[in-house]
Coordinates of C-alpha atoms in Angstrom, one line a residue:
S1 CA -1.7 16.3 -2.9
G2 CA -4.4 14.8 -4.4
S3 CA -6.7 17.3 -3.2
R4 CA -10.3 17.0 -5.1
G5 CA -8.6 14.3 -7.0
G6 CA -9.3 10.5 -8.3
V7 CA -7.3 8.1 -9.7
S8 CA -9.2 4.7 -11.0
F9 CA -6.7 1.7 -11.7
F10 CA -3.1 2.4 -10.2
Q11 CA -0.5 0.1 -9.6
C12 CA 2.8 0.7 -7.5
E13 CA 6.0 -1.6 -7.0
L14 CA 7.9 -0.1 -4.2
P15 CA 11.8 0.1 -5.0
Y16 CA 13.2 -3.2 -4.6
D17 CA 16.8 -2.1 -3.4
V18 CA 16.0 -0.6 0.2
V19 CA 17.4 -1.4 3.1
K20 CA 15.7 -1.8 6.7
G21 CA 15.3 1.8 8.1
D22 CA 15.3 3.6 4.8
F23 CA 11.4 2.9 4.6
D24 CA 9.9 3.7 7.8
G25 CA 6.6 5.9 7.1
F26 CA 6.7 5.4 2.9
A27 CA 3.8 4.3 1.6
G28 CA 2.6 3.6 -2.1
Y29 CA -0.2 5.4 -2.5
K30 CA -0.3 8.4 0.2
I31 CA -3.3 11.3 0.5
E32 CA -1.4 14.3 2.2
D33 CA -3.3 15.3 5.8
S34 CA -4.6 18.5 4.2
V35 CA -6.9 17.1 1.6
E36 CA -10.8 17.0 2.3
S37 CA -12.0 14.9 -0.4
H38 CA -10.1 12.2 -2.6
K39 CA -11.5 9.1 -4.4
G40 CA -9.5 6.1 -5.2
Q41 CA -10.3 2.5 -6.9
G42 CA -8.7 -0.6 -8.3
I43 CA -5.3 0.2 -6.5
G44 CA -2.7 -2.2 -5.7
V45 CA 0.8 -1.9 -4.3
Y46 CA 3.5 -4.5 -4.4
S47 CA 6.7 -5.3 -2.7
N48 CA 9.7 -7.1 -4.0
F49 CA 12.2 -6.0 -1.3
Q50 CA 15.6 -8.0 -2.6
V51 CA 18.2 -6.1 -0.8
D52 CA 16.9 -6.7 3.0
A53 CA 14.2 -8.0 5.1
V54 CA 12.1 -4.5 4.4
V55 CA 8.5 -4.3 6.2
G56 CA 6.5 -1.4 4.7
G57 CA 4.1 -0.3 7.5
S58 CA 0.9 0.1 4.8
G59 CA 0.5 0.1 1.5
F60 CA -1.9 3.3 1.5
L61 CA -2.3 6.4 4.1
H62 CA -4.8 9.0 3.9
P63 CA -6.6 10.8 6.4
V64 CA -9.4 9.9 8.0
K65 CA -12.3 12.2 6.6
D66 CA -16.0 11.6 5.3
E67 CA -15.0 12.7 1.6
I68 CA -12.0 10.2 1.0
S69 CA -12.5 6.6 0.1
L70 CA -10.7 4.0 -1.1
T71 CA -12.6 1.1 -3.3
H72 CA -11.0 -2.3 -4.0
P73 CA -7.4 -1.2 -2.6
F74 CA -4.9 -4.2 -2.5
T75 CA -1.7 -5.3 -1.3
V76 CA 0.3 -8.3 -2.7
F77 CA 4.2 -9.9 -1.9
L78 CA 5.7 -10.9 -5.5
D79 CA 8.9 -11.9 -4.0
G80 CA 11.9 -10.8 -2.1
N81 CA 13.3 -11.5 1.2
V82 CA 12.6 -14.2 3.8
G83 CA 10.8 -11.5 6.8
S84 CA 10.1 -8.4 4.1
G85 CA 6.6 -7.2 3.0
I86 CA 3.7 -4.7 3.9
K87 CA 2.3 -5.3 7.3
T88 CA -1.2 -3.7 6.4
I89 CA -3.0 -2.4 3.6
V90 CA -4.8 0.5 4.4
N91 CA -3.8 3.1 7.3
N92 CA -2.6 0.2 9.2
E93 CA -5.4 -2.1 8.8
G94 CA -5.6 -5.3 7.2
E95 CA -3.6 -8.5 6.5
S96 CA 0.1 -8.6 5.9
A97 CA 1.2 -9.3 2.0
N98 CA 4.4 -11.5 3.2
V99 CA 6.3 -14.6 2.0
E100 CA 2.7 -17.1 3.1
A101 CA 1.0 -15.1 0.7
K102 CA 3.0 -14.6 -1.8
G103 CA 1.4 -14.0 -5.3
K104 CA -2.2 -13.2 -3.3
P105 CA -3.8 -9.9 -2.9
R106 CA -4.6 -8.9 0.6
R107 CA -7.7 -6.9 0.5
L108 CA -9.9 -5.2 3.0
Q109 CA -13.0 -6.7 3.8
D110 CA -16.0 -4.9 2.6

């Protein structure tokens, strides 16, 4: 669940072989709603959907609470089908990591 935990330098490549509909509600890094405190820093989620034009909703999901923070999270479209990628960075905020931004990290503004 990540309760009272922390992570420094995390990288996640989302599964390459999912098809549309199989990825709904998933994220590369998710903190459970019951967690009260957690810190993550230098964490990234990458997409490379090879089978279908899959779009992940958000690279990172977490409950909005005072003691939960993610420092410098980012998403990257490595490769994959046109129309695939990651829609937002954290909790439905931030730019899409898609073919137009191939290889370029998408970060939240500080």
